Amino acid sequence: MSENNVILEEEKEVKESKNFIEQIIDKDLAEGVYEKVHTRFPPEPNGYLHIGHAKAILVNYGLAQKYGGKFNMRFDDTNPTKEDIEFVESIKEDVQWLGADWEDRLFFASDYFEEMYQGAVKLIKKGKAYVSDLTAEQIKEYRGTFTEPGKEDPYSNRSVEENLQLFEEMRAGKYRDGEKVLRARIDMASPNINMRDPVIYRVAHMTHHNTGDAWCIYPMYDFAHPIEDAIEGITHSICTLEFEDHRPLYDWVVRELEYPHPPKQIEQAKMYLKNVVTGKRYIKKMVMDGLVDGWDDPRLVSISALRRRGFTPESIRMFVDLCGVSKANSTADYAMLEYCIREDLKAKAPRMMAILDPVKLIIDNYPDGQTEMLPAVNNPENEALGGREIPFGKELYIEREDFMEEPPKKYFRMFPGNEVRLMNAYFVTCTGCVKDENGKVIEVHCTYDPASKGGNSPDGRKVKGTIHWVAAHSAVKAEVRLYENIIDEEKGVYNEDGSLNLNPNSLTVLKDCYLEPAFAGAKSYDRFQFVRNGFFCVDAKDSKPDALVFNRIVSLKSSFVLPK
């Protein structure tokens, strides 16, 4: 193969490894359409962000980073009926947590209301917009269908002067909500229904979170959004596939308003997760009905809920990377998100012992009142996390499932006559148990081999079972919350009537859990691996220094296999 062919093959491989958005950007830069890449994340502040928004944030920010460009944070706050300052603050926190840095470029669409108004006036003067008195129902009727063209609006022949006067009166508050609208004059016979004289301004006497009562007319999203992008110098306006049919209107607005360097809209597929609820309407109802304890309930997939549960920004980024960028809609398995957090935490989180369903273990031949400190490694996969010393004594707590009086075959934990290893400690041999009047085991008894300190016997004998434990005298008591999917996965997300199929076992609260003393002082969002139980995080909402609360982020094992 010649040198030129080798170079061509290498260039082909580089191109193929890039997603379709990057290929469009490369072409635009090569042809001089734009000099620098400038992207934005433009949420409407009408709810909390969810995992799908994380993809939008990270794709837009990632493109700006990759091409040495700029990234804007902009609130698309053109609809005061649903927006709230609470959502503004929560969105800012989520974007910052994911690591997307907008530097000094935090904007609000409402900052541009005057320029949008002047843009509408410009369209009227060009004969490209008119005031209509049709109701919303009549506009819908006149618009036609996918197979039939629309009918001309009877008010579309008003003069430029009359339209300017009426639009000014709309702004001045002369008309009631819905009494008049401003429509773009495009083409009522267009095969694209979005181009059939869309409404671009409506009357709405609403107080706005940012502009107060300064305005009683508000621009429609399809008119406002391209103007916002053009004002800020956005080059590539990344959105989702449902806006593909809106792109001709986007282009029409920036072309008719004669912006010198119009932005380019590019659509990508949304990111869907199986059996999760992302709809703001449903989440709001669950919050209002007390089925969850807020938008950040760890059973949800809002970004704030994932953060509270214990997911890391790195795990979300890994998940978004694995899902990729494409034009085809697809659905990811929640198990892939769990895979990502396991991968991220397995070398980061200290591995410590916690007993979630405790039963007391008494070592009958261990000296009364004696305590010794036993060394333990914090994480075998990460030497940098160092080690600690764990107190050991006569009375311990072990997991109830680690003892059985009459075990099945291949049960290698504690049962009468069996020898096991206490992790980092000694070999012990079970001698029996004590039960209460109802037959419930309340104590397990054993003896220990003092020569096996550290978990190995000098005579070389082996044991098949190793169990974890916590010394009773120094244990830290905590509440632990175990989560399952809030949706009943066997039935699917929705019932026939549109209601949610909720899983009644989505939350299990364990009140009397015992943890080794190294957990004392754990702070909000601190993450640990509870040996043999999973990855856990200190709850940021309910945990207190003297009453720790832990959320299970994810169990240790999964059937999920990373696709090749």
mmCIF file of C-alpha atoms in Angstrom, residues 80-372:
data_model
loop_
_atom_site.group_PDB
_atom_site.id
_atom_site.type_symbol
_atom_site.label_atom_id
_atom_site.label_comp_id
_atom_site.label_asym_id
_atom_site.label_seq_id
_atom_site.Cartn_x
_atom_site.Cartn_y
_atom_site.Cartn_z
ATOM 1 C CA PRO A 80 -44.353 32.151 32.742
ATOM 2 C CA THR A 81 -47.330 29.849 33.377
ATOM 3 C CA LYS A 82 -45.107 26.913 34.430
ATOM 4 C CA GLU A 83 -41.780 28.466 35.401
ATOM 5 C CA ASP A 84 -40.372 29.000 38.866
ATOM 6 C CA ILE A 85 -37.150 30.310 40.438
ATOM 7 C CA GLU A 86 -36.885 27.007 42.375
ATOM 8 C CA PHE A 87 -36.374 25.208 39.062
ATOM 9 C CA VAL A 88 -33.831 27.803 37.917
ATOM 10 C CA GLU A 89 -31.659 27.180 40.992
ATOM 11 C CA SER A 90 -31.978 23.389 40.815
ATOM 12 C CA ILE A 91 -30.971 23.373 37.124
ATOM 13 C CA LYS A 92 -27.897 25.535 37.785
ATOM 14 C CA GLU A 93 -26.835 23.162 40.558
ATOM 15 C CA ASP A 94 -27.288 20.097 38.320
ATOM 16 C CA VAL A 95 -25.319 21.557 35.396
ATOM 17 C CA GLN A 96 -22.447 22.596 37.677
ATOM 18 C CA TRP A 97 -22.427 19.177 39.370
ATOM 19 C CA LEU A 98 -22.052 17.473 35.983
ATOM 20 C CA GLY A 99 -18.971 19.624 35.374
ATOM 21 C CA ALA A 100 -20.298 21.820 32.548
ATOM 22 C CA ASP A 101 -18.721 25.247 33.078
ATOM 23 C CA TRP A 102 -20.553 28.172 31.451
ATOM 24 C CA GLU A 103 -17.959 30.609 32.882
ATOM 25 C CA ASP A 104 -19.598 34.076 32.752
ATOM 26 C CA ARG A 105 -22.176 33.111 30.116
ATOM 27 C CA LEU A 106 -25.393 32.608 32.098
ATOM 28 C CA PHE A 107 -28.363 33.976 30.150
ATOM 29 C CA PHE A 108 -32.156 34.137 30.213
ATOM 30 C CA ALA A 109 -34.339 34.224 27.114
ATOM 31 C CA SER A 110 -36.372 36.883 28.946
ATOM 32 C CA ASP A 111 -33.309 39.160 28.762
ATOM 33 C CA TYR A 112 -34.030 39.378 25.025
ATOM 34 C CA PHE A 113 -37.775 40.150 25.181
ATOM 35 C CA GLU A 114 -37.286 43.660 23.768
ATOM 36 C CA GLU A 115 -35.169 42.400 20.866
ATOM 37 C CA MET A 116 -37.746 39.666 20.167
ATOM 38 C CA TYR A 117 -40.503 42.287 20.154
ATOM 39 C CA GLN A 118 -38.522 44.436 17.724
ATOM 40 C CA GLY A 119 -37.950 41.332 15.591
ATOM 41 C CA ALA A 120 -41.716 40.814 15.423
ATOM 42 C CA VAL A 121 -42.199 44.480 14.455
ATOM 43 C CA LYS A 122 -39.615 43.966 11.683
ATOM 44 C CA LEU A 123 -41.590 41.004 10.349
ATOM 45 C CA ILE A 124 -44.808 43.065 10.366
ATOM 46 C CA LYS A 125 -43.092 45.859 8.427
ATOM 47 C CA LYS A 126 -41.813 43.307 5.869
ATOM 48 C CA GLY A 127 -45.363 41.989 5.469
ATOM 49 C CA LYS A 128 -44.271 38.699 7.071
ATOM 50 C CA ALA A 129 -46.478 38.841 10.204
ATOM 51 C CA TYR A 130 -50.039 39.844 11.045
ATOM 52 C CA VAL A 131 -52.379 40.108 14.039
ATOM 53 C CA SER A 132 -55.211 37.579 14.093
ATOM 54 C CA ASP A 133 -58.439 37.521 16.122
ATOM 55 C CA LEU A 134 -59.031 33.801 15.618
ATOM 56 C CA THR A 135 -59.351 31.683 18.759
ATOM 57 C CA ALA A 136 -56.918 28.830 19.430
ATOM 58 C CA GLU A 137 -59.598 26.344 18.302
ATOM 59 C CA GLN A 138 -60.218 28.265 15.062
ATOM 60 C CA ILE A 139 -56.493 28.493 14.320
ATOM 61 C CA LYS A 140 -56.218 24.726 14.752
ATOM 62 C CA GLU A 141 -59.232 24.220 12.439
ATOM 63 C CA TYR A 142 -57.881 26.607 9.772
ATOM 64 C CA ARG A 143 -54.450 24.967 9.891
ATOM 65 C CA GLY A 144 -55.634 21.859 8.050
ATOM 66 C CA THR A 145 -54.300 18.331 8.460
ATOM 67 C CA PHE A 146 -51.319 16.289 7.328
ATOM 68 C CA THR A 147 -53.231 15.439 4.142
ATOM 69 C CA GLU A 148 -55.198 18.674 3.602
ATOM 70 C CA PRO A 149 -53.768 22.210 3.229
ATOM 71 C CA GLY A 150 -54.768 24.994 5.601
ATOM 72 C CA LYS A 151 -57.129 27.901 4.877
ATOM 73 C CA GLU A 152 -56.093 31.543 4.813
ATOM 74 C CA ASP A 153 -56.684 33.420 8.073
ATOM 75 C CA PRO A 154 -59.472 35.990 7.448
ATOM 76 C CA TYR A 155 -57.346 38.601 9.276
ATOM 77 C CA SER A 156 -54.197 37.972 7.201
ATOM 78 C CA ASN A 157 -54.972 40.873 4.838
ATOM 79 C CA ARG A 158 -54.733 43.612 7.474
ATOM 80 C CA SER A 159 -52.427 46.439 6.459
ATOM 81 C CA VAL A 160 -48.941 46.848 7.866
ATOM 82 C CA GLU A 161 -50.108 50.008 9.693
ATOM 83 C CA GLU A 162 -53.087 48.264 11.299
ATOM 84 C CA ASN A 163 -50.945 45.282 12.355
ATOM 85 C CA LEU A 164 -48.330 47.574 13.912
ATOM 86 C CA GLN A 165 -51.013 49.422 15.859
ATOM 87 C CA LEU A 166 -52.751 46.240 17.053
ATOM 88 C CA PHE A 167 -49.436 44.634 18.075
ATOM 89 C CA GLU A 168 -48.489 47.765 20.010
ATOM 90 C CA GLU A 169 -51.901 47.661 21.736
ATOM 91 C CA MET A 170 -51.333 43.982 22.583
ATOM 92 C CA ARG A 171 -48.107 44.991 24.317
ATOM 93 C CA ALA A 172 -49.862 47.866 26.098
ATOM 94 C CA GLY A 173 -52.317 45.417 27.704
ATOM 95 C CA LYS A 174 -55.444 46.452 25.795
ATOM 96 C CA TYR A 175 -56.557 42.873 25.066
ATOM 97 C CA ARG A 176 -57.512 39.872 27.170
ATOM 98 C CA ASP A 177 -55.601 36.576 27.159
ATOM 99 C CA GLY A 178 -56.351 34.733 23.919
ATOM 100 C CA GLU A 179 -58.135 37.694 22.330
ATOM 101 C CA LYS A 180 -55.421 38.326 19.765
ATOM 102 C CA VAL A 181 -52.237 36.633 18.535
ATOM 103 C CA LEU A 182 -49.442 37.558 16.152
ATOM 104 C CA ARG A 183 -48.888 35.035 13.343
ATOM 105 C CA ALA A 184 -45.986 34.691 10.922
ATOM 106 C CA ARG A 185 -47.091 34.881 7.282
ATOM 107 C CA ILE A 186 -45.450 31.916 5.564
ATOM 108 C CA ASP A 187 -47.506 29.342 3.619
ATOM 109 C CA MET A 188 -50.886 27.885 4.596
ATOM 110 C CA ALA A 189 -50.462 25.205 1.892
ATOM 111 C CA SER A 190 -47.044 24.045 3.121
ATOM 112 C CA PRO A 191 -46.692 20.262 3.495
ATOM 113 C CA ASN A 192 -44.973 21.073 6.825
ATOM 114 C CA ILE A 193 -47.777 21.989 9.221
ATOM 115 C CA ASN A 194 -45.339 24.062 11.332
ATOM 116 C CA MET A 195 -44.978 26.494 8.431
ATOM 117 C CA ARG A 196 -48.707 27.238 8.128
ATOM 118 C CA ASP A 197 -48.649 30.746 9.580
ATOM 119 C CA PRO A 198 -47.514 29.730 13.088
ATOM 120 C CA VAL A 199 -48.437 31.866 16.106
ATOM 121 C CA ILE A 200 -45.329 33.759 17.261
ATOM 122 C CA TYR A 201 -46.806 35.952 20.062
ATOM 123 C CA ARG A 202 -49.735 35.515 22.437
ATOM 124 C CA VAL A 203 -51.360 37.700 25.097
ATOM 125 C CA ALA A 204 -50.750 36.386 28.635
ATOM 126 C CA HIS A 205 -51.255 38.603 31.678
ATOM 127 C CA MET A 206 -48.830 36.659 33.868
ATOM 128 C CA THR A 207 -46.114 37.690 36.310
ATOM 129 C CA HIS A 208 -42.749 36.459 35.059
ATOM 130 C CA HIS A 209 -40.061 35.200 37.486
ATOM 131 C CA ASN A 210 -37.427 37.399 35.813
ATOM 132 C CA THR A 211 -39.265 40.367 34.262
ATOM 133 C CA GLY A 212 -42.153 40.684 36.722
ATOM 134 C CA ASP A 213 -45.146 42.473 35.168
ATOM 135 C CA ALA A 214 -43.191 44.334 32.488
ATOM 136 C CA TRP A 215 -44.768 42.220 29.730
ATOM 137 C CA CYS A 216 -48.269 40.932 29.017
ATOM 138 C CA ILE A 217 -47.351 39.391 25.648
ATOM 139 C CA TYR A 218 -44.904 36.529 25.343
ATOM 140 C CA PRO A 219 -43.138 35.007 22.318
ATOM 141 C CA MET A 220 -43.742 31.387 21.343
ATOM 142 C CA TYR A 221 -40.832 28.961 21.657
ATOM 143 C CA ASP A 222 -40.358 28.393 17.908
ATOM 144 C CA PHE A 223 -39.977 32.137 17.353
ATOM 145 C CA ALA A 224 -37.925 32.909 20.460
ATOM 146 C CA HIS A 225 -35.425 30.059 20.324
ATOM 147 C CA PRO A 226 -33.677 30.870 17.021
ATOM 148 C CA ILE A 227 -33.462 34.537 18.052
ATOM 149 C CA GLU A 228 -31.818 33.592 21.367
ATOM 150 C CA ASP A 229 -29.283 31.412 19.539
ATOM 151 C CA ALA A 230 -28.544 34.141 16.988
ATOM 152 C CA ILE A 231 -28.120 36.881 19.613
ATOM 153 C CA GLU A 232 -25.627 34.765 21.580
ATOM 154 C CA GLY A 233 -23.643 33.749 18.495
ATOM 155 C CA ILE A 234 -24.467 30.054 18.841
ATOM 156 C CA THR A 235 -23.093 28.134 15.866
ATOM 157 C CA HIS A 236 -24.607 24.681 16.329
ATOM 158 C CA SER A 237 -27.986 24.449 18.040
ATOM 159 C CA ILE A 238 -28.232 20.803 19.148
ATOM 160 C CA CYS A 239 -31.759 19.584 19.906
ATOM 161 C CA THR A 240 -33.748 16.333 19.811
ATOM 162 C CA LEU A 241 -35.467 14.612 16.895
ATOM 163 C CA GLU A 242 -38.967 15.947 17.579
ATOM 164 C CA PHE A 243 -37.700 19.383 16.470
ATOM 165 C CA GLU A 244 -36.656 18.131 13.028
ATOM 166 C CA ASP A 245 -39.974 19.301 11.496
ATOM 167 C CA HIS A 246 -39.496 22.676 13.218
ATOM 168 C CA ARG A 247 -36.114 23.311 11.573
ATOM 169 C CA PRO A 248 -37.580 25.055 8.467
ATOM 170 C CA LEU A 249 -39.307 27.541 10.810
ATOM 171 C CA TYR A 250 -36.078 27.994 12.811
ATOM 172 C CA ASP A 251 -34.223 28.786 9.569
ATOM 173 C CA TRP A 252 -37.048 31.056 8.340
ATOM 174 C CA VAL A 253 -36.910 33.191 11.521
ATOM 175 C CA VAL A 254 -33.146 33.810 11.444
ATOM 176 C CA ARG A 255 -33.223 34.379 7.678
ATOM 177 C CA GLU A 256 -36.133 36.871 7.747
ATOM 178 C CA LEU A 257 -34.604 38.761 10.686
ATOM 179 C CA GLU A 258 -31.361 38.924 8.687
ATOM 180 C CA TYR A 259 -28.896 37.741 11.304
ATOM 181 C CA PRO A 260 -25.421 37.832 9.712
ATOM 182 C CA HIS A 261 -24.153 34.452 11.005
ATOM 183 C CA PRO A 262 -27.273 32.310 11.480
ATOM 184 C CA PRO A 263 -26.943 29.273 13.763
ATOM 185 C CA LYS A 264 -27.462 25.756 12.423
ATOM 186 C CA GLN A 265 -29.996 23.453 14.102
ATOM 187 C CA ILE A 266 -28.934 19.786 14.366
ATOM 188 C CA GLU A 267 -31.193 17.063 15.764
ATOM 189 C CA GLN A 268 -30.046 13.991 17.675
ATOM 190 C CA ALA A 269 -31.925 11.099 19.248
ATOM 191 C CA LYS A 270 -33.162 11.417 22.820
ATOM 192 C CA MET A 271 -31.814 9.105 25.494
ATOM 193 C CA TYR A 272 -34.496 6.789 26.851
ATOM 194 C CA LEU A 273 -34.213 4.488 29.864
ATOM 195 C CA LYS A 274 -36.393 1.396 30.241
ATOM 196 C CA ASN A 275 -39.017 1.386 32.979
ATOM 197 C CA VAL A 276 -38.330 4.819 34.428
ATOM 198 C CA VAL A 277 -40.471 7.911 34.869
ATOM 199 C CA THR A 278 -39.116 11.168 33.429
ATOM 200 C CA GLY A 279 -42.377 13.006 32.665
ATOM 201 C CA LYS A 280 -42.604 16.172 34.776
ATOM 202 C CA ARG A 281 -46.383 15.807 35.061
ATOM 203 C CA TYR A 282 -46.094 12.333 36.580
ATOM 204 C CA ILE A 283 -43.248 13.236 38.927
ATOM 205 C CA LYS A 284 -45.084 16.366 40.087
ATOM 206 C CA LYS A 285 -48.165 14.259 40.868
ATOM 207 C CA MET A 286 -46.079 11.726 42.820
ATOM 208 C CA VAL A 287 -44.542 14.589 44.807
ATOM 209 C CA MET A 288 -47.966 16.170 45.473
ATOM 210 C CA ASP A 289 -49.489 12.797 46.475
ATOM 211 C CA GLY A 290 -46.611 12.070 48.886
ATOM 212 C CA LEU A 291 -45.578 8.916 47.015
ATOM 213 C CA VAL A 292 -42.022 10.273 46.899
ATOM 214 C CA ASP A 293 -40.355 12.806 49.186
ATOM 215 C CA GLY A 294 -39.572 15.374 46.506
ATOM 216 C CA TRP A 295 -38.074 15.743 43.043
ATOM 217 C CA ASP A 296 -34.818 14.392 44.516
ATOM 218 C CA ASP A 297 -36.281 11.134 45.877
ATOM 219 C CA PRO A 298 -33.522 8.559 45.191
ATOM 220 C CA ARG A 299 -35.974 6.275 43.349
ATOM 221 C CA LEU A 300 -36.353 8.863 40.563
ATOM 222 C CA VAL A 301 -33.939 9.580 37.711
ATOM 223 C CA SER A 302 -33.895 13.344 38.027
ATOM 224 C CA ILE A 303 -30.275 14.486 38.194
ATOM 225 C CA SER A 304 -30.792 15.703 41.766
ATOM 226 C CA ALA A 305 -32.259 12.292 42.694
ATOM 227 C CA LEU A 306 -29.321 10.433 41.156
ATOM 228 C CA ARG A 307 -26.919 12.764 42.994
ATOM 229 C CA ARG A 308 -28.725 12.193 46.314
ATOM 230 C CA ARG A 309 -28.751 8.440 45.771
ATOM 231 C CA GLY A 310 -24.970 8.533 45.346
ATOM 232 C CA PHE A 311 -24.265 8.512 41.613
ATOM 233 C CA THR A 312 -21.160 10.449 40.579
ATOM 234 C CA PRO A 313 -20.763 12.911 37.680
ATOM 235 C CA GLU A 314 -18.119 10.552 36.254
ATOM 236 C CA SER A 315 -20.595 7.651 36.172
ATOM 237 C CA ILE A 316 -23.212 9.771 34.364
ATOM 238 C CA ARG A 317 -20.582 10.877 31.827
ATOM 239 C CA MET A 318 -19.553 7.259 31.253
ATOM 240 C CA PHE A 319 -23.200 6.308 30.727
ATOM 241 C CA VAL A 320 -23.784 9.119 28.207
ATOM 242 C CA ASP A 321 -20.605 8.105 26.334
ATOM 243 C CA LEU A 322 -21.744 4.475 26.166
ATOM 244 C CA CYS A 323 -25.166 5.522 24.838
ATOM 245 C CA GLY A 324 -23.475 7.592 22.140
ATOM 246 C CA VAL A 325 -24.831 10.184 19.698
ATOM 247 C CA SER A 326 -27.067 9.046 16.859
ATOM 248 C CA LYS A 327 -30.072 9.865 14.701
ATOM 249 C CA ALA A 328 -31.939 6.701 15.726
ATOM 250 C CA ASN A 329 -34.009 6.563 18.908
ATOM 251 C CA SER A 330 -33.041 3.730 21.223
ATOM 252 C CA THR A 331 -33.650 2.683 24.804
ATOM 253 C CA ALA A 332 -30.907 1.964 27.328
ATOM 254 C CA ASP A 333 -31.226 -0.472 30.194
ATOM 255 C CA TYR A 334 -31.064 0.956 33.721
ATOM 256 C CA ALA A 335 -28.588 -1.857 34.398
ATOM 257 C CA MET A 336 -26.090 -0.040 32.148
ATOM 258 C CA LEU A 337 -26.310 3.042 34.377
ATOM 259 C CA GLU A 338 -25.706 0.778 37.384
ATOM 260 C CA TYR A 339 -22.723 -0.772 35.602
ATOM 261 C CA CYS A 340 -21.230 2.706 35.191
ATOM 262 C CA ILE A 341 -21.477 3.623 38.882
ATOM 263 C CA ARG A 342 -19.991 0.254 39.907
ATOM 264 C CA GLU A 343 -17.086 0.787 37.534
ATOM 265 C CA ASP A 344 -16.502 4.284 38.894
ATOM 266 C CA LEU A 345 -16.729 3.395 42.587
ATOM 267 C CA LYS A 346 -15.010 0.032 42.765
ATOM 268 C CA ALA A 347 -11.570 1.638 43.137
ATOM 269 C CA LYS A 348 -12.747 4.903 44.746
ATOM 270 C CA ALA A 349 -14.935 3.817 47.644
ATOM 271 C CA PRO A 350 -13.529 2.481 50.932
ATOM 272 C CA ARG A 351 -14.671 -1.096 51.615
ATOM 273 C CA MET A 352 -15.991 -1.265 55.155
ATOM 274 C CA MET A 353 -18.173 -3.547 57.240
ATOM 275 C CA ALA A 354 -21.831 -2.844 57.954
ATOM 276 C CA ILE A 355 -24.465 -5.235 59.298
ATOM 277 C CA LEU A 356 -27.931 -4.538 57.876
ATOM 278 C CA ASP A 357 -29.947 -7.352 59.493
ATOM 279 C CA PRO A 358 -28.061 -7.991 62.729
ATOM 280 C CA VAL A 359 -27.942 -10.952 65.054
ATOM 281 C CA LYS A 360 -25.470 -11.076 67.948
ATOM 282 C CA LEU A 361 -22.478 -13.405 67.747
ATOM 283 C CA ILE A 362 -20.844 -14.281 71.097
ATOM 284 C CA ILE A 363 -17.340 -15.794 71.183
ATOM 285 C CA ASP A 364 -17.550 -17.851 74.387
ATOM 286 C CA ASN A 365 -13.799 -18.390 74.836
ATOM 287 C CA TYR A 366 -12.734 -14.808 74.077
ATOM 288 C CA PRO A 367 -11.570 -12.904 77.186
ATOM 289 C CA ASP A 368 -14.290 -10.832 78.861
ATOM 290 C CA GLY A 369 -13.768 -7.055 78.521
ATOM 291 C CA GLN A 370 -10.888 -7.368 76.044
ATOM 292 C CA THR A 371 -10.712 -5.195 72.933
ATOM 293 C CA GLU A 372 -8.030 -5.454 70.280
#
